[in-house]
Amino acid sequence: MNIVILDGFAENPGDLSWDGLRAFGEVAVYDRTPAELVVERAKTAEILVTNKTPLNANTLQQLPRLRMIALLSTGYNIADIGWAREHGIPVSNIPSYSTESVAQLVFAFILEFTRAVSLHSGSVASGDWAKSEDFCYTLAPLTELNGKTIGIIGCGSIGKTVARIAQAFGMNVCACSRSRTSGEEQGVRFCSQDALLSQSDFVSLHCPLTEETEGMVNASFLAKMKPTAILINTSRGPVVNETALAEALNAGQIAGAGLDVLAKEPPEAGNPLFTAKNCLITPHIAWAAKETRQRLMDIFIDNIRAFCEGHPQNVVNP
């Protein structure tokens, strides 16, 4: 097999190994591939690997040797899976590899908002504590999580893990999903989205990007949240209308937002959220812990092995 990896740097910036692939054939690894070089680099590929390099129908039809598309991600909208299905080319993704890591970043945001660690650490480093008349001081209100309510929109594996962690903090958990808006399960109370927004101190998004969810967090959505509430998005950037969120933050309509994803990545310099009040943004790192990326690598190599043995797995376009 001829295996070509178009954009391997994010998955493996040098601390992991591609050697496990070499048992299956020749391997070419490119850190990044601009659009104009995709066909040239991929023209001999039998297995083509991508993370965020788009593979549209026009590109794919120029690759006569292509037999499989392997994704270094869970999401698969980066490839034209319809074209691949029509031409008998399986597309395999990496499911459920980042659940714990993403859930941990949700609480990194929540704890930063409630305990203001970076604010106080910076103050100490600047000499404020050494000059203080008292043995302690606070620069912002500090909040316990015990008894607070977190609302989880989308209750798949990540949403359920966020719920489990929240319960360990003594939080109340409510949730809603496409398939369930009532009842209770394992201490999670299911309700309508409107009820969730009106009751939650934290709203955490864990829904897929679909026609229904694109732009879901708009002015109307935000108006239903408590003015003291925090929005967390570690799902997909386009779920949020960024202009509406920036306006809500600047007007004090909600208290803050923690975002690991934006509608366009890398974002444009003038993104309104960069200057919005109480908005924490990280550069899509929820999946990037080394252990998480190693798990992705292991599943990815298993996907390649399964294909080579004649039984493709994790296929998203059966």
mmCIF file of N, CA, C and O in Angstrom, residues 50-91:
data_model
loop_
_atom_site.group_PDB
_atom_site.id
_atom_site.type_symbol
_atom_site.label_atom_id
_atom_site.label_comp_id
_atom_site.label_asym_id
_atom_site.label_seq_id
_atom_site.Cartn_x
_atom_site.Cartn_y
_atom_site.Cartn_z
ATOM 1 N N THR A 50 -6.034 12.383 6.024
ATOM 2 C CA THR A 50 -6.201 13.818 6.241
ATOM 3 C C THR A 50 -6.789 14.070 7.622
ATOM 4 O O THR A 50 -7.496 13.235 8.183
ATOM 5 N N ASN A 51 -6.467 15.234 8.149
ATOM 6 C CA ASN A 51 -7.094 15.720 9.369
ATOM 7 C C ASN A 51 -8.011 16.884 9.011
ATOM 8 O O ASN A 51 -9.217 16.788 9.101
ATOM 9 N N LYS A 52 -7.417 17.995 8.535
ATOM 10 C CA LYS A 52 -8.207 19.172 8.190
ATOM 11 C C LYS A 52 -7.990 19.628 6.749
ATOM 12 O O LYS A 52 -8.492 20.687 6.369
ATOM 13 N N THR A 53 -7.246 18.879 5.946
ATOM 14 C CA THR A 53 -7.075 19.227 4.536
ATOM 15 C C THR A 53 -8.291 18.750 3.757
ATOM 16 O O THR A 53 -8.566 17.556 3.719
ATOM 17 N N PRO A 54 -9.057 19.660 3.124
ATOM 18 C CA PRO A 54 -10.303 19.266 2.456
ATOM 19 C C PRO A 54 -10.061 18.318 1.285
ATOM 20 O O PRO A 54 -9.100 18.464 0.525
ATOM 21 N N LEU A 55 -10.952 17.344 1.167
ATOM 22 C CA LEU A 55 -10.938 16.408 0.048
ATOM 23 C C LEU A 55 -12.310 16.447 -0.614
ATOM 24 O O LEU A 55 -13.232 15.723 -0.228
ATOM 25 N N ASN A 56 -12.454 17.340 -1.604
ATOM 26 C CA ASN A 56 -13.731 17.448 -2.299
ATOM 27 C C ASN A 56 -13.766 16.524 -3.508
ATOM 28 O O ASN A 56 -12.771 15.890 -3.871
ATOM 29 N N ALA A 57 -14.917 16.448 -4.147
ATOM 30 C CA ALA A 57 -15.081 15.529 -5.266
ATOM 31 C C ALA A 57 -14.122 15.836 -6.402
ATOM 32 O O ALA A 57 -13.574 14.916 -7.030
ATOM 33 N N ASN A 58 -13.913 17.119 -6.669
ATOM 34 C CA ASN A 58 -13.002 17.497 -7.762
ATOM 35 C C ASN A 58 -11.589 16.982 -7.504
ATOM 36 O O ASN A 58 -10.906 16.517 -8.423
ATOM 37 N N THR A 59 -11.161 17.041 -6.246
ATOM 38 C CA THR A 59 -9.837 16.521 -5.886
ATOM 39 C C THR A 59 -9.812 15.002 -5.971
ATOM 40 O O THR A 59 -8.916 14.402 -6.568
ATOM 41 N N LEU A 60 -10.802 14.363 -5.393
ATOM 42 C CA LEU A 60 -10.803 12.904 -5.295
ATOM 43 C C LEU A 60 -10.857 12.227 -6.666
ATOM 44 O O LEU A 60 -10.239 11.171 -6.868
ATOM 45 N N GLN A 61 -11.563 12.835 -7.595
ATOM 46 C CA GLN A 61 -11.671 12.190 -8.910
ATOM 47 C C GLN A 61 -10.365 12.244 -9.705
ATOM 48 O O GLN A 61 -10.237 11.582 -10.731
ATOM 49 N N GLN A 62 -9.390 12.983 -9.201
ATOM 50 C CA GLN A 62 -8.083 13.036 -9.844
ATOM 51 C C GLN A 62 -7.082 12.067 -9.228
ATOM 52 O O GLN A 62 -5.890 12.118 -9.531
ATOM 53 N N LEU A 63 -7.573 11.176 -8.360
ATOM 54 C CA LEU A 63 -6.696 10.233 -7.657
ATOM 55 C C LEU A 63 -7.062 8.813 -8.061
ATOM 56 O O LEU A 63 -7.807 8.115 -7.359
ATOM 57 N N PRO A 64 -6.541 8.326 -9.175
ATOM 58 C CA PRO A 64 -6.987 7.049 -9.739
ATOM 59 C C PRO A 64 -6.641 5.820 -8.907
ATOM 60 O O PRO A 64 -7.268 4.771 -9.045
ATOM 61 N N ARG A 65 -5.633 5.916 -8.037
ATOM 62 C CA ARG A 65 -5.216 4.742 -7.263
ATOM 63 C C ARG A 65 -5.898 4.666 -5.891
ATOM 64 O O ARG A 65 -5.695 3.707 -5.150
ATOM 65 N N LEU A 66 -6.713 5.657 -5.572
ATOM 66 C CA LEU A 66 -7.277 5.762 -4.226
ATOM 67 C C LEU A 66 -8.186 4.582 -3.894
ATOM 68 O O LEU A 66 -9.082 4.234 -4.663
ATOM 69 N N ARG A 67 -7.950 3.980 -2.734
ATOM 70 C CA ARG A 67 -8.759 2.853 -2.270
ATOM 71 C C ARG A 67 -9.395 3.098 -0.907
ATOM 72 O O ARG A 67 -10.372 2.450 -0.547
ATOM 73 N N MET A 68 -8.808 4.020 -0.114
ATOM 74 C CA MET A 68 -9.335 4.299 1.221
ATOM 75 C C MET A 68 -8.974 5.719 1.619
ATOM 76 O O MET A 68 -7.899 6.221 1.264
ATOM 77 N N ILE A 69 -9.874 6.368 2.359
ATOM 78 C CA ILE A 69 -9.596 7.652 2.991
ATOM 79 C C ILE A 69 -9.608 7.423 4.499
ATOM 80 O O ILE A 69 -10.595 6.929 5.052
ATOM 81 N N ALA A 70 -8.507 7.747 5.146
ATOM 82 C CA ALA A 70 -8.396 7.581 6.597
ATOM 83 C C ALA A 70 -8.324 8.958 7.237
ATOM 84 O O ALA A 70 -7.476 9.774 6.874
ATOM 85 N N LEU A 71 -9.214 9.220 8.178
ATOM 86 C CA LEU A 71 -9.277 10.516 8.841
ATOM 87 C C LEU A 71 -8.549 10.467 10.177
ATOM 88 O O LEU A 71 -8.655 9.493 10.910
ATOM 89 N N LEU A 72 -7.837 11.542 10.476
ATOM 90 C CA LEU A 72 -7.205 11.708 11.788
ATOM 91 C C LEU A 72 -8.110 12.555 12.677
ATOM 92 O O LEU A 72 -7.659 13.468 13.365
ATOM 93 N N SER A 73 -9.373 12.253 12.673
ATOM 94 C CA SER A 73 -10.358 13.055 13.404
ATOM 95 C C SER A 73 -11.634 12.245 13.564
ATOM 96 O O SER A 73 -11.837 11.224 12.887
ATOM 97 N N THR A 74 -12.509 12.743 14.437
ATOM 98 C CA THR A 74 -13.837 12.146 14.564
ATOM 99 C C THR A 74 -14.771 12.705 13.504
ATOM 100 O O THR A 74 -15.484 11.966 12.830
ATOM 101 N N GLY A 75 -14.780 14.035 13.355
ATOM 102 C CA GLY A 75 -15.609 14.663 12.340
ATOM 103 C C GLY A 75 -15.157 14.272 10.940
ATOM 104 O O GLY A 75 -13.962 14.084 10.699
ATOM 105 N N TYR A 76 -16.118 14.162 10.019
ATOM 106 C CA TYR A 76 -15.770 13.683 8.679
ATOM 107 C C TYR A 76 -16.303 14.577 7.561
ATOM 108 O O TYR A 76 -16.297 14.191 6.396
ATOM 109 N N ASN A 77 -16.721 15.802 7.906
ATOM 110 C CA ASN A 77 -17.214 16.695 6.860
ATOM 111 C C ASN A 77 -16.084 17.283 6.017
ATOM 112 O O ASN A 77 -16.333 17.993 5.046
ATOM 113 N N ILE A 78 -14.830 16.983 6.365
ATOM 114 C CA ILE A 78 -13.691 17.471 5.597
ATOM 115 C C ILE A 78 -13.555 16.714 4.274
ATOM 116 O O ILE A 78 -12.890 17.187 3.344
ATOM 117 N N ALA A 79 -14.179 15.537 4.173
ATOM 118 C CA ALA A 79 -14.103 14.718 2.961
ATOM 119 C C ALA A 79 -15.495 14.558 2.358
ATOM 120 O O ALA A 79 -16.498 14.514 3.079
ATOM 121 N N ASP A 80 -15.555 14.473 1.034
ATOM 122 C CA ASP A 80 -16.824 14.255 0.344
ATOM 123 C C ASP A 80 -17.163 12.767 0.443
ATOM 124 O O ASP A 80 -16.817 11.960 -0.418
ATOM 125 N N ILE A 81 -17.851 12.429 1.530
ATOM 126 C CA ILE A 81 -18.116 11.013 1.774
ATOM 127 C C ILE A 81 -19.143 10.451 0.796
ATOM 128 O O ILE A 81 -19.162 9.255 0.526
ATOM 129 N N GLY A 82 -19.994 11.326 0.249
ATOM 130 C CA GLY A 82 -20.948 10.867 -0.744
ATOM 131 C C GLY A 82 -20.240 10.398 -2.007
ATOM 132 O O GLY A 82 -20.554 9.323 -2.552
ATOM 133 N N TRP A 83 -19.277 11.182 -2.481
ATOM 134 C CA TRP A 83 -18.503 10.791 -3.655
ATOM 135 C C TRP A 83 -17.754 9.494 -3.360
ATOM 136 O O TRP A 83 -17.724 8.576 -4.198
ATOM 137 N N ALA A 84 -17.157 9.423 -2.184
ATOM 138 C CA ALA A 84 -16.397 8.223 -1.827
ATOM 139 C C ALA A 84 -17.308 6.999 -1.795
ATOM 140 O O ALA A 84 -16.932 5.916 -2.260
ATOM 141 N N ARG A 85 -18.518 7.141 -1.267
ATOM 142 C CA ARG A 85 -19.451 6.012 -1.226
ATOM 143 C C ARG A 85 -19.805 5.551 -2.639
ATOM 144 O O ARG A 85 -19.816 4.348 -2.932
ATOM 145 N N GLU A 86 -20.090 6.508 -3.517
ATOM 146 C CA GLU A 86 -20.465 6.167 -4.894
ATOM 147 C C GLU A 86 -19.356 5.407 -5.617
ATOM 148 O O GLU A 86 -19.620 4.608 -6.514
ATOM 149 N N HIS A 87 -18.103 5.658 -5.216
ATOM 150 C CA HIS A 87 -16.974 5.031 -5.887
ATOM 151 C C HIS A 87 -16.370 3.873 -5.080
ATOM 152 O O HIS A 87 -15.275 3.411 -5.378
ATOM 153 N N GLY A 88 -17.098 3.436 -4.056
ATOM 154 C CA GLY A 88 -16.677 2.265 -3.300
ATOM 155 C C GLY A 88 -15.433 2.457 -2.461
ATOM 156 O O GLY A 88 -14.707 1.495 -2.195
ATOM 157 N N ILE A 89 -15.212 3.700 -2.020
ATOM 158 C CA ILE A 89 -14.017 4.008 -1.217
ATOM 159 C C ILE A 89 -14.438 4.245 0.230
ATOM 160 O O ILE A 89 -15.140 5.217 0.525
ATOM 161 N N PRO A 90 -14.061 3.368 1.147
ATOM 162 C CA PRO A 90 -14.439 3.574 2.544
ATOM 163 C C PRO A 90 -13.700 4.761 3.163
ATOM 164 O O PRO A 90 -12.534 5.009 2.857
ATOM 165 N N VAL A 91 -14.420 5.468 4.019
ATOM 166 C CA VAL A 91 -13.844 6.573 4.787
ATOM 167 C C VAL A 91 -13.943 6.193 6.253
ATOM 168 O O VAL A 91 -15.046 5.987 6.777
#
